[in-house]
mmCIF file of C-alpha atoms in Angstrom:
data_model
loop_
_atom_site.group_PDB
_atom_site.id
_atom_site.type_symbol
_atom_site.label_atom_id
_atom_site.label_comp_id
_atom_site.label_asym_id
_atom_site.label_seq_id
_atom_site.Cartn_x
_atom_site.Cartn_y
_atom_site.Cartn_z
ATOM 1 C CA MET A 432 156.688 73.636 146.353
ATOM 2 C CA SER A 433 155.788 76.661 145.186
ATOM 3 C CA ASP A 434 153.975 78.800 147.054
ATOM 4 C CA ILE A 435 152.543 81.907 145.632
ATOM 5 C CA GLN A 436 154.654 84.419 147.587
ATOM 6 C CA LYS A 437 154.037 88.303 147.119
ATOM 7 C CA ILE A 438 157.001 89.350 145.734
ATOM 8 C CA GLY A 439 157.849 92.408 143.520
ATOM 9 C CA SER A 440 160.949 93.559 142.057
ATOM 10 C CA ALA A 441 161.789 96.436 140.404
ATOM 11 C CA GLY A 442 165.655 97.675 138.359
ATOM 12 C CA SER A 443 168.521 96.686 136.948
ATOM 13 C CA VAL A 444 171.913 95.881 137.703
ATOM 14 C CA GLU A 445 173.141 98.788 135.415
ATOM 15 C CA SER A 446 175.539 101.097 136.650
ATOM 16 C CA ASN A 447 173.793 103.826 138.510
ATOM 17 C CA ASP A 448 170.800 101.765 138.975
ATOM 18 C CA CYS A 449 170.032 98.823 141.668
ATOM 19 C CA LEU A 450 167.485 95.925 141.718
ATOM 20 C CA VAL A 451 164.938 96.029 144.630
ATOM 21 C CA THR A 452 163.071 93.039 145.133
ATOM 22 C CA ILE A 453 161.115 93.199 148.220
ATOM 23 C CA SER A 454 158.667 90.481 149.759
ATOM 24 C CA ALA A 455 155.997 89.634 152.592
ATOM 25 C CA SER A 456 158.100 88.498 155.884
ATOM 26 C CA ASP A 457 157.099 88.415 159.682
ATOM 27 C CA HIS A 458 159.632 90.678 160.321
ATOM 28 C CA LEU A 459 161.530 93.313 159.303
ATOM 29 C CA GLU A 460 164.537 92.704 157.098
ATOM 30 C CA VAL A 461 166.744 94.557 154.852
ATOM 31 C CA GLU A 462 169.455 93.519 152.580
ATOM 32 C CA ILE A 463 171.623 95.672 150.901
ATOM 33 C CA GLN A 464 174.380 94.608 148.394
ATOM 34 C CA SER A 465 176.501 98.003 146.975
ATOM 35 C CA ILE A 466 179.435 98.762 144.952
ATOM 36 C CA VAL A 467 179.635 101.630 147.520
ATOM 37 C CA ASP A 468 178.974 99.989 150.690
ATOM 38 C CA ALA A 469 181.785 101.355 152.521
ATOM 39 C CA PHE A 470 180.810 104.843 151.493
ATOM 40 C CA PHE A 471 177.074 104.776 151.782
ATOM 41 C CA HIS A 472 175.532 101.864 153.567
ATOM 42 C CA ASP A 473 173.755 103.989 156.209
ATOM 43 C CA GLN A 474 172.812 106.329 153.535
ATOM 44 C CA ILE A 475 170.997 103.806 151.619
ATOM 45 C CA GLU A 476 169.329 102.067 154.453
ATOM 46 C CA LYS A 477 168.127 105.163 155.237
ATOM 47 C CA VAL A 478 166.252 106.102 152.283
ATOM 48 C CA VAL A 479 164.698 102.523 152.605
ATOM 49 C CA LEU A 480 163.984 102.666 155.793
ATOM 50 C CA ASP A 481 162.393 106.198 155.452
ATOM 51 C CA THR A 482 160.350 105.037 151.976
ATOM 52 C CA LEU A 483 158.809 101.835 153.995
ATOM 53 C CA LYS A 484 157.749 104.178 156.977
ATOM 54 C CA GLU A 485 156.086 106.499 153.990
ATOM 55 C CA LYS A 486 154.374 103.557 153.038
ATOM 56 C CA GLY A 487 153.276 101.659 156.512
ATOM 57 C CA LEU A 488 155.270 99.025 156.153
ATOM 58 C CA ASN A 489 156.844 97.196 158.716
ATOM 59 C CA ASN A 490 157.640 93.032 157.875
ATOM 60 C CA VAL A 491 159.112 93.506 154.734
ATOM 61 C CA LYS A 492 161.895 91.698 153.522
ATOM 62 C CA VAL A 493 163.575 94.069 151.071
ATOM 63 C CA SER A 494 167.282 93.298 149.141
ATOM 64 C CA LEU A 495 168.767 95.626 147.044
ATOM 65 C CA GLN A 496 171.800 95.115 144.901
ATOM 66 C CA ASP A 497 173.386 98.639 144.138
ATOM 67 C CA LYS A 498 175.356 99.648 141.378
ATOM 68 C CA GLY A 499 175.651 102.862 142.631
ATOM 69 C CA ALA A 500 172.036 104.830 142.567
ATOM 70 C CA LEU A 501 171.481 108.100 143.791
ATOM 71 C CA ASP A 502 169.044 108.308 146.506
ATOM 72 C CA TYR A 503 166.020 109.381 144.621
ATOM 73 C CA THR A 504 166.604 106.233 142.056
ATOM 74 C CA ILE A 505 166.698 104.159 145.179
ATOM 75 C CA LYS A 506 163.497 105.685 146.630
ATOM 76 C CA ALA A 507 161.638 105.036 143.223
ATOM 77 C CA ARG A 508 162.392 101.756 142.713
ATOM 78 C CA LEU A 509 162.323 100.822 146.254
ATOM 79 C CA LEU A 510 158.318 102.254 144.946
ATOM 80 C CA THR A 511 158.207 100.630 142.021
ATOM 81 C CA ALA A 512 158.748 97.113 143.430
ATOM 82 C CA ILE A 513 155.623 97.600 146.428
ATOM 83 C CA GLU A 514 153.244 98.149 143.981
ATOM 84 C CA ARG A 515 154.192 95.464 142.403
ATOM 85 C CA MET A 516 153.896 93.734 145.314
ATOM 86 C CA GLU A 517 150.763 94.420 146.500
ATOM 87 C CA ALA A 518 149.544 94.700 142.698
ATOM 88 C CA LYS A 519 149.520 90.505 143.665
ATOM 89 C CA MET B 567 172.688 96.757 120.319
ATOM 90 C CA ILE B 568 169.319 95.719 121.347
ATOM 91 C CA VAL B 569 168.452 92.248 123.127
ATOM 92 C CA LYS B 570 165.635 90.298 121.392
ATOM 93 C CA GLU B 571 163.861 87.406 122.533
ATOM 94 C CA ALA B 572 164.891 83.734 119.624
ATOM 95 C CA LEU B 573 161.189 82.855 118.913
ATOM 96 C CA LEU B 574 161.895 81.687 115.430
ATOM 97 C CA GLN B 575 163.828 78.702 114.348
ATOM 98 C CA GLY B 576 165.870 80.188 112.340
ATOM 99 C CA GLU B 577 167.256 82.604 115.226
ATOM 100 C CA LYS B 578 167.680 79.366 117.731
ATOM 101 C CA GLN B 579 169.923 78.153 114.758
ATOM 102 C CA GLN B 580 172.116 81.254 114.412
ATOM 103 C CA ILE B 581 172.470 80.945 118.556
ATOM 104 C CA LYS B 582 173.611 77.534 118.162
ATOM 105 C CA GLU B 583 176.371 78.416 115.549
ATOM 106 C CA PHE B 584 177.351 81.232 117.919
ATOM 107 C CA LEU B 585 177.659 79.473 120.739
ATOM 108 C CA THR B 586 179.621 76.717 119.123
ATOM 109 C CA LYS B 587 182.899 79.931 118.274
ATOM 110 C CA PHE B 588 182.838 79.564 122.348
ATOM 111 C CA SER B 589 183.347 75.551 121.981
ATOM 112 C CA LEU B 590 180.028 75.517 123.637
ATOM 113 C CA LYS B 591 177.313 73.047 123.030
ATOM 114 C CA MET B 592 173.156 74.270 122.927
ATOM 115 C CA ASP B 593 171.762 72.592 125.946
ATOM 116 C CA GLU B 594 168.038 71.901 126.083
ATOM 117 C CA VAL B 595 167.121 75.318 126.986
ATOM 118 C CA GLU B 596 163.189 77.121 127.886
ATOM 119 C CA GLY B 597 163.676 80.262 126.017
ATOM 120 C CA SER B 598 166.865 82.473 124.784
ATOM 121 C CA LEU B 599 168.044 86.038 124.182
ATOM 122 C CA TYR B 600 170.057 87.297 121.921
ATOM 123 C CA LEU B 601 171.855 90.389 121.303
ATOM 124 C CA GLU B 602 172.128 92.131 117.924
ATOM 125 C CA ASP B 603 174.158 94.612 116.554
ATOM 126 C CA ASP B 604 174.233 95.173 112.636
ATOM 127 C CA ASP B 605 172.210 92.333 112.145
ATOM 128 C CA LYS B 606 174.588 90.249 113.642
ATOM 129 C CA ILE B 607 174.374 88.115 116.859
ATOM 130 C CA VAL B 608 177.338 89.209 119.465
ATOM 131 C CA GLY B 609 176.133 87.576 122.770
ATOM 132 C CA THR B 610 173.420 85.239 124.223
ATOM 133 C CA ILE B 611 171.717 84.049 126.977
ATOM 134 C CA SER B 612 169.611 81.191 127.916
ATOM 135 C CA TYR B 613 167.247 79.927 130.485
ATOM 136 C CA LEU B 614 165.066 76.840 132.005
ATOM 137 C CA GLY B 615 163.303 76.831 134.241
ATOM 138 C CA ASN B 616 165.225 78.690 137.258
ATOM 139 C CA ILE B 617 168.733 78.038 135.604
ATOM 140 C CA ILE B 618 170.372 80.475 133.661
ATOM 141 C CA LYS B 619 173.023 79.029 130.895
ATOM 142 C CA CYS B 620 174.494 79.202 127.773
ATOM 143 C CA LEU B 621 175.718 82.826 128.696
ATOM 144 C CA ALA B 622 178.190 84.123 125.967
ATOM 145 C CA VAL B 623 179.141 87.711 124.344
ATOM 146 C CA ASP B 624 181.605 88.235 121.413
ATOM 147 C CA PRO B 625 184.731 89.392 122.666
ATOM 148 C CA LEU B 626 184.892 92.524 120.464
ATOM 149 C CA TYR B 627 182.093 93.442 122.604
ATOM 150 C CA GLN B 628 182.906 92.325 126.091
ATOM 151 C CA SER B 629 183.823 96.064 127.217
ATOM 152 C CA GLU B 630 180.441 97.080 126.118
ATOM 153 C CA ASN B 631 178.193 95.864 128.944
ATOM 154 C CA ALA B 632 176.941 93.047 126.738
ATOM 155 C CA ALA B 633 176.807 90.839 129.605
ATOM 156 C CA THR B 634 174.763 93.686 131.872
ATOM 157 C CA LEU B 635 172.203 93.887 129.272
ATOM 158 C CA LEU B 636 171.693 90.011 128.693
ATOM 159 C CA ILE B 637 171.476 89.251 132.096
ATOM 160 C CA ASN B 638 169.336 92.444 133.272
ATOM 161 C CA GLU B 639 166.890 91.404 130.590
ATOM 162 C CA LEU B 640 167.105 87.754 131.477
ATOM 163 C CA ILE B 641 166.039 89.085 135.430
ATOM 164 C CA SER B 642 163.470 91.002 134.446
ATOM 165 C CA ARG B 643 161.738 88.143 132.503
ATOM 166 C CA LEU B 644 162.270 85.416 134.695
ATOM 167 C CA ASN B 645 160.743 87.781 137.367
ATOM 168 C CA GLU B 646 157.535 88.284 134.972
ATOM 169 C CA LYS B 647 157.437 84.416 135.419
ATOM 170 C CA ASN B 648 157.490 84.772 139.261
ATOM 171 C CA ILE B 649 160.739 83.312 139.168
ATOM 172 C CA TYR B 650 162.421 85.406 141.736
ATOM 173 C CA SER B 651 165.610 82.856 142.488
ATOM 174 C CA TYR B 652 167.933 81.502 139.981
ATOM 175 C CA PHE B 653 171.074 79.260 139.412
ATOM 176 C CA VAL B 654 173.459 79.688 137.615
ATOM 177 C CA PHE B 655 176.436 76.790 136.849
ATOM 178 C CA THR B 656 179.778 77.867 134.821
ATOM 179 C CA LYS B 657 183.220 77.854 134.929
ATOM 180 C CA PRO B 658 185.298 78.994 137.704
ATOM 181 C CA MET B 659 186.591 81.870 135.249
ATOM 182 C CA TYR B 660 183.422 83.235 135.356
ATOM 183 C CA GLN B 661 182.796 82.903 138.656
ATOM 184 C CA ASN B 662 183.166 87.050 139.106
ATOM 185 C CA ILE B 663 181.421 88.133 136.886
ATOM 186 C CA PHE B 664 178.124 86.520 138.189
ATOM 187 C CA LEU B 665 179.268 88.072 141.812
ATOM 188 C CA SER B 666 179.526 90.972 140.787
ATOM 189 C CA PHE B 667 175.777 90.827 139.545
ATOM 190 C CA GLY B 668 174.886 90.468 143.097
ATOM 191 C CA PHE B 669 174.779 86.577 142.765
ATOM 192 C CA ARG B 670 176.258 84.625 145.663
ATOM 193 C CA LEU B 671 178.097 81.570 145.482
ATOM 194 C CA ILE B 672 177.224 77.847 146.461
ATOM 195 C CA VAL B 673 179.464 75.869 146.119
ATOM 196 C CA LYS B 674 182.769 75.347 143.837
ATOM 197 C CA ASP B 675 185.276 73.156 142.733
ATOM 198 C CA ASP B 676 187.816 73.235 140.173
ATOM 199 C CA LYS B 677 185.883 72.399 136.995
ATOM 200 C CA VAL B 678 182.238 73.997 137.729
ATOM 201 C CA VAL B 679 180.649 77.123 140.428
ATOM 202 C CA PHE B 680 177.025 76.668 141.296
ATOM 203 C CA LEU B 681 175.475 80.600 142.428
ATOM 204 C CA GLU B 682 172.435 81.330 143.030
ATOM 205 C CA GLY B 683 170.629 84.798 142.374
ATOM 206 C CA GLY B 684 167.583 86.369 143.654
ATOM 207 C CA ASN B 685 165.746 86.113 146.010
ATOM 208 C CA ASP B 686 166.235 82.855 148.486
ATOM 209 C CA LYS B 687 169.161 82.680 150.383
ATOM 210 C CA ILE B 688 170.233 78.827 150.127
ATOM 211 C CA GLU B 689 171.191 78.611 154.339
ATOM 212 C CA GLU B 690 167.732 80.425 155.418
ATOM 213 C CA GLU B 691 165.908 77.915 153.089
ATOM 214 C CA ILE B 692 167.317 75.188 154.254
ATOM 215 C CA LYS B 693 166.131 76.121 158.236
ATOM 216 C CA LYS B 694 163.286 76.296 156.774
ATOM 217 C CA ILE B 695 163.465 72.840 155.886
ATOM 218 C CA LYS B 696 164.737 71.920 159.180
ATOM 219 C CA ARG B 697 161.618 74.044 160.718
ATOM 220 C CA LYS B 698 159.145 71.787 159.234
ATOM 221 C CA LEU B 699 160.964 68.182 159.854
ATOM 222 C CA GLU B 700 161.171 69.408 163.670
ATOM 223 C CA PHE B 701 157.131 69.771 162.957
ATOM 224 C CA TYR B 702 157.030 65.874 161.966
ATOM 225 C CA LEU B 703 160.134 64.555 164.091
ATOM 226 C CA GLY B 704 160.546 66.568 167.205
ATOM 227 C CA PRO B 705 163.632 68.517 167.959
ATOM 228 C CA ILE B 706 166.843 68.177 165.711
ATOM 229 C CA GLU B 707 170.164 68.824 167.320
ATOM 230 C CA GLU B 708 173.499 68.634 167.101
ATOM 231 C CA ASN B 709 173.701 65.323 168.427
ATOM 232 C CA SER B 710 170.789 63.998 167.076
ATOM 233 C CA ASP B 711 170.714 60.568 165.384
ATOM 234 C CA ILE B 712 169.101 61.610 161.964
ATOM 235 C CA ALA B 713 169.964 60.319 158.730
ATOM 236 C CA CYS B 714 168.230 61.261 155.177
ATOM 237 C CA VAL B 715 167.656 58.721 151.749
ATOM 238 C CA ILE B 716 167.290 60.707 148.552
ATOM 239 C CA VAL B 717 164.940 58.898 146.176
ATOM 240 C CA ASN B 718 163.606 59.727 142.983
ATOM 241 C CA ALA B 719 160.906 57.013 143.269
ATOM 242 C CA ASN B 720 159.859 56.924 139.704
ATOM 243 C CA PRO B 721 157.910 54.968 141.044
ATOM 244 C CA MET B 722 158.305 54.034 144.570
ATOM 245 C CA THR B 723 158.707 50.152 144.543
ATOM 246 C CA THR B 724 159.294 47.465 147.233
ATOM 247 C CA GLY B 725 162.875 48.325 146.897
ATOM 248 C CA HIS B 726 163.042 52.512 148.024
ATOM 249 C CA GLU B 727 160.529 51.088 150.605
ATOM 250 C CA TYR B 728 163.199 48.281 151.902
ATOM 251 C CA LEU B 729 165.940 50.672 151.630
ATOM 252 C CA ILE B 730 163.871 53.585 154.295
ATOM 253 C CA GLU B 731 162.625 50.877 156.078
ATOM 254 C CA THR B 732 166.497 49.479 156.690
ATOM 255 C CA ALA B 733 167.581 53.262 157.640
ATOM 256 C CA SER B 734 164.284 53.633 159.743
ATOM 257 C CA LYS B 735 165.417 50.753 162.299
ATOM 258 C CA ASN B 736 169.089 52.546 162.608
ATOM 259 C CA HIS B 737 168.505 55.530 163.182
ATOM 260 C CA ASP B 738 165.932 57.931 165.418
ATOM 261 C CA GLN B 739 165.073 60.020 162.646
ATOM 262 C CA VAL B 740 165.102 59.605 158.675
ATOM 263 C CA VAL B 741 164.264 61.829 156.473
ATOM 264 C CA VAL B 742 162.844 60.974 152.591
ATOM 265 C CA PHE B 743 163.604 63.676 150.561
ATOM 266 C CA VAL B 744 161.885 63.357 147.401
ATOM 267 C CA VAL B 745 163.752 64.966 144.011
ATOM 268 C CA GLU B 746 161.133 67.922 143.005
ATOM 269 C CA GLU B 747 161.175 67.381 139.279
ATOM 270 C CA ASP B 748 158.425 66.822 136.723
ATOM 271 C CA LYS B 749 160.291 65.450 133.840
ATOM 272 C CA SER B 750 160.066 62.021 135.084
ATOM 273 C CA ILE B 751 156.940 59.718 133.871
ATOM 274 C CA PHE B 752 155.550 59.923 137.550
ATOM 275 C CA SER B 753 155.063 63.302 138.323
ATOM 276 C CA PHE B 754 156.405 64.999 141.388
ATOM 277 C CA GLN B 755 153.414 64.747 143.118
ATOM 278 C CA GLU B 756 152.895 61.314 142.362
ATOM 279 C CA ARG B 757 155.963 60.098 143.468
ATOM 280 C CA LEU B 758 155.531 62.485 146.487
ATOM 281 C CA THR B 759 152.260 60.689 147.236
ATOM 282 C CA LEU B 760 153.408 57.555 146.557
ATOM 283 C CA VAL B 761 156.110 57.831 149.230
ATOM 284 C CA TYR B 762 154.300 59.133 151.694
ATOM 285 C CA LEU B 763 151.290 56.480 151.244
ATOM 286 C CA ALA B 764 154.729 54.384 151.456
ATOM 287 C CA CYS B 765 155.925 55.411 154.387
ATOM 288 C CA LYS B 766 153.311 56.514 156.510
ATOM 289 C CA ARG B 767 153.424 53.451 158.918
ATOM 290 C CA LEU B 768 156.925 54.093 159.754
ATOM 291 C CA GLU B 769 156.899 56.262 162.836
ATOM 292 C CA ASN B 770 159.846 58.097 162.272
ATOM 293 C CA VAL B 771 160.023 58.814 158.923
ATOM 294 C CA ALA B 772 159.356 61.978 157.390
ATOM 295 C CA VAL B 773 158.664 62.585 153.555
ATOM 296 C CA ILE B 774 159.346 66.031 152.153
ATOM 297 C CA PRO B 775 160.068 67.815 148.669
ATOM 298 C CA SER B 776 164.523 67.518 148.545
ATOM 299 C CA SER B 777 164.090 71.541 147.600
ATOM 300 C CA LYS B 778 165.253 73.005 144.366
ATOM 301 C CA TYR B 779 168.913 72.514 146.174
ATOM 302 C CA ILE B 780 169.575 68.972 145.847
ATOM 303 C CA VAL B 781 170.829 68.867 141.666
ATOM 304 C CA SER B 782 169.376 66.105 139.587
ATOM 305 C CA SER B 783 171.303 64.784 136.198
ATOM 306 C CA LEU B 784 167.712 66.146 134.823
ATOM 307 C CA THR B 785 168.627 70.169 135.779
ATOM 308 C CA PHE B 786 172.193 70.109 136.006
ATOM 309 C CA PRO B 787 173.363 71.399 132.752
ATOM 310 C CA SER B 788 176.558 69.968 131.412
ATOM 311 C CA TYR B 789 177.222 72.210 128.226
ATOM 312 C CA PHE B 790 180.466 73.589 129.213
ATOM 313 C CA LEU B 791 181.952 70.628 130.502
ATOM 314 C CA PRO B 792 183.571 67.772 128.253
ATOM 315 C CA SER B 793 180.996 64.863 128.325
ATOM 316 C CA ASP B 794 182.948 62.415 129.936
ATOM 317 C CA SER B 795 183.424 64.257 133.253
ATOM 318 C CA VAL B 796 179.241 65.456 133.705
ATOM 319 C CA ASP B 797 178.072 62.503 135.801
ATOM 320 C CA THR B 798 181.185 63.140 138.217
ATOM 321 C CA GLU B 799 181.362 66.934 138.496
ATOM 322 C CA LEU B 800 177.290 66.177 138.905
ATOM 323 C CA ALA B 801 177.916 64.084 141.968
ATOM 324 C CA ARG B 802 180.339 66.238 143.289
ATOM 325 C CA ILE B 803 178.308 69.368 143.284
ATOM 326 C CA ASP B 804 175.682 67.112 145.230
ATOM 327 C CA ALA B 805 178.126 65.501 147.477
ATOM 328 C CA LEU B 806 179.091 69.414 148.094
ATOM 329 C CA VAL B 807 176.016 71.213 148.707
ATOM 330 C CA TYR B 808 174.641 68.083 150.602
ATOM 331 C CA LYS B 809 177.709 68.405 153.053
ATOM 332 C CA ASN B 810 177.847 72.022 153.217
ATOM 333 C CA TYR B 811 175.061 73.095 153.654
ATOM 334 C CA PHE B 812 172.196 70.077 154.453
ATOM 335 C CA LYS B 813 174.563 67.839 156.831
ATOM 336 C CA LYS B 814 175.821 71.053 158.793
ATOM 337 C CA ILE B 815 172.071 72.765 158.778
ATOM 338 C CA ILE B 816 170.063 69.773 159.479
ATOM 339 C CA HIS B 817 173.157 67.703 161.630
ATOM 340 C CA PHE B 818 172.594 64.455 159.169
ATOM 341 C CA LYS B 819 174.472 61.862 160.231
ATOM 342 C CA LYS B 820 174.815 59.455 157.261
ATOM 343 C CA ARG B 821 173.114 59.470 154.177
ATOM 344 C CA TYR B 822 171.946 56.323 152.633
ATOM 345 C CA LEU B 823 172.361 55.284 149.191
ATOM 346 C CA GLY B 824 170.783 51.653 147.097
ATOM 347 C CA LYS B 825 173.701 49.590 145.751
ATOM 348 C CA GLU B 826 173.639 50.738 141.842
ATOM 349 C CA THR B 827 173.749 48.476 139.277
ATOM 350 C CA LYS B 828 174.223 50.737 136.310
ATOM 351 C CA GLU B 829 177.577 52.054 134.984
ATOM 352 C CA LYS B 830 176.406 55.593 135.196
ATOM 353 C CA MET B 831 175.160 55.433 138.393
ATOM 354 C CA VAL B 832 177.421 53.460 139.893
ATOM 355 C CA LYS B 833 180.353 56.085 138.951
ATOM 356 C CA TYR B 834 177.733 58.388 140.890
ATOM 357 C CA ASN B 835 177.921 56.552 144.120
ATOM 358 C CA GLU B 836 181.576 55.811 143.950
ATOM 359 C CA VAL B 837 182.042 59.930 144.217
ATOM 360 C CA LEU B 838 179.439 60.043 146.414
ATOM 361 C CA LYS B 839 181.388 57.987 148.743
ATOM 362 C CA GLU B 840 184.963 59.288 147.916
ATOM 363 C CA GLU B 841 183.274 62.731 149.107
ATOM 364 C CA LEU B 842 181.517 61.741 151.545
ATOM 365 C CA GLY B 843 183.475 59.468 153.529
ATOM 366 C CA GLU B 844 182.038 57.773 156.478
ATOM 367 C CA ASP B 845 178.748 59.701 156.013
ATOM 368 C CA ILE B 846 177.367 57.201 153.247
ATOM 369 C CA ILE B 847 175.721 53.882 153.627
ATOM 370 C CA GLU B 848 175.127 52.237 150.622
ATOM 371 C CA VAL B 849 172.683 49.121 151.088
ATOM 372 C CA GLU B 850 172.493 46.426 149.277
ATOM 373 C CA ARG B 851 169.468 46.186 146.384
ATOM 374 C CA TYR B 852 166.253 44.326 147.850
ATOM 375 C CA VAL B 853 165.700 41.230 145.973
ATOM 376 C CA GLU B 854 162.010 39.543 145.762
ATOM 377 C CA ASP B 855 162.018 35.671 144.116
ATOM 378 C CA GLY B 856 165.517 35.853 142.776
ATOM 379 C CA VAL B 857 164.426 39.180 141.148
ATOM 380 C CA VAL B 858 166.341 42.761 141.974
ATOM 381 C CA VAL B 859 163.865 45.171 142.486
ATOM 382 C CA SER B 860 164.478 48.634 140.645
ATOM 383 C CA ALA B 861 162.063 51.539 139.317
ATOM 384 C CA SER B 862 163.143 50.852 135.855
ATOM 385 C CA LEU B 863 161.990 46.940 135.889
ATOM 386 C CA VAL B 864 158.500 47.894 137.001
ATOM 387 C CA ARG B 865 158.137 50.624 134.165
ATOM 388 C CA LYS B 866 159.084 47.853 131.767
ATOM 389 C CA TYR B 867 156.121 45.580 132.664
ATOM 390 C CA LEU B 868 153.992 49.021 132.586
ATOM 391 C CA GLU B 869 154.849 49.325 128.999
ATOM 392 C CA ASN B 870 153.672 45.867 128.364
ATOM 393 C CA LYS B 871 150.614 46.671 130.110
ATOM 394 C CA ASP B 872 151.692 43.777 132.998
ATOM 395 C CA LEU B 873 150.150 45.520 135.672
ATOM 396 C CA ASP B 874 149.914 42.657 137.767
ATOM 397 C CA SER B 875 153.756 41.671 137.661
ATOM 398 C CA ALA B 876 154.508 45.188 138.395
ATOM 399 C CA LEU B 877 152.247 45.438 141.260
ATOM 400 C CA LYS B 878 154.460 42.465 142.772
ATOM 401 C CA TYR B 879 157.129 45.678 143.344
ATOM 402 C CA ILE B 880 154.623 48.107 144.696
ATOM 403 C CA PRO B 881 155.199 48.442 148.522
ATOM 404 C CA LYS B 882 151.045 46.968 150.290
ATOM 405 C CA GLY B 883 150.097 50.672 151.018
ATOM 406 C CA ASN B 884 149.958 51.853 147.485
ATOM 407 C CA GLN B 885 148.847 49.474 145.494
ATOM 408 C CA THR B 886 145.544 50.655 144.836
ATOM 409 C CA PHE B 887 146.043 53.878 144.801
ATOM 410 C CA PHE B 888 149.028 52.810 141.941
ATOM 411 C CA SER B 889 146.478 51.254 139.958
ATOM 412 C CA LEU B 890 144.366 53.842 139.488
ATOM 413 C CA MET B 891 146.964 56.427 139.128
ATOM 414 C CA VAL B 892 148.578 54.104 135.612
ATOM 415 C CA LYS B 893 145.410 53.411 134.453
ATOM 416 C CA ASP B 894 145.170 56.425 132.279
ATOM 417 C CA LYS B 895 149.131 57.034 131.944
ATOM 418 C CA TYR B 896 149.114 53.227 130.244
ATOM 419 C CA GLY B 897 145.828 52.439 129.359
ATOM 420 C CA ILE B 898 145.801 49.638 131.203
#
């Protein structure tokens, strides 16, 4: 069964980058996998939530695989993923 | 170093030769990428549907992030094809490489690790299946008397019907999973429809697609295993996924199997019984007028354009639809 899902993805799993996948959902869910999780989990989550708020998105599932991306990388990747999702 | 897609026959041949250096066989693939340096292949990766396979990197380049380049490129190509969830079967020694790319472990034994990456998570997907089943069968609790049958049904015969009926008599709720693959002679949609039609009269039976987590011999990559252990490993992985996820989440009490006659499938059932023990119920083959009913028997009749003989082994509720369906396929 392949129901076409609203989904977008951007980034890579190279060092200093992150792979963001965002899909429509019935509630807000953010999932973070990071090599610097112990230090920056909260910071990464904040960037994601702030960006989603800026775009007015409440019901999405974001999963982020981070390889030490800086804040603005995360934000840029997320914004691209959102645009790709909305283009569908 | 640059990642390229293998489009020409020559490139594919070179990848094949490259893989033999790692004692890997080229498996059936949909597409391959390779990493080139100085006009030489130094790494490769392939895919088939949503399965990533045949990853190999020249030892001289292993410290240069070559695998990352290949995996990244492949993931973005899969995304372009609207595939956001993918699987890897590999040797246990490579488990950590994939874990570092954010892949999640599903099951492992001493020869094979089965990982998934991307958006969908096995637990959540199976919980979704459970919710769907509750819609058909009513609430499923931990102590529910529920059993399952997994069929390929290529095509559905009276033998399958008998197996499902037996399960339906013995249990309160029965789930029939139809293997979700389009490589059989009858397409997945056709097979699902036939099973659905045949089971409609059984009120405690729900028919649903098997989900991509029920591994079948058609998708299981075997290129990294010695050929004599392929079937056993496949059965073992199947059993582990069933035990750790399907049984745990949907609370299945029994899994029904039809007794097999072909050597390969007998071995498969043996391994399932070994791993799952008392959860397996093996039902004797259905015999009609002294003939052991099987899907291959029906297919043989169809190949000889003998529709009347084939219809003898097709469930009553299916016969009209079935005759229409094979009309084009076999020109009967």
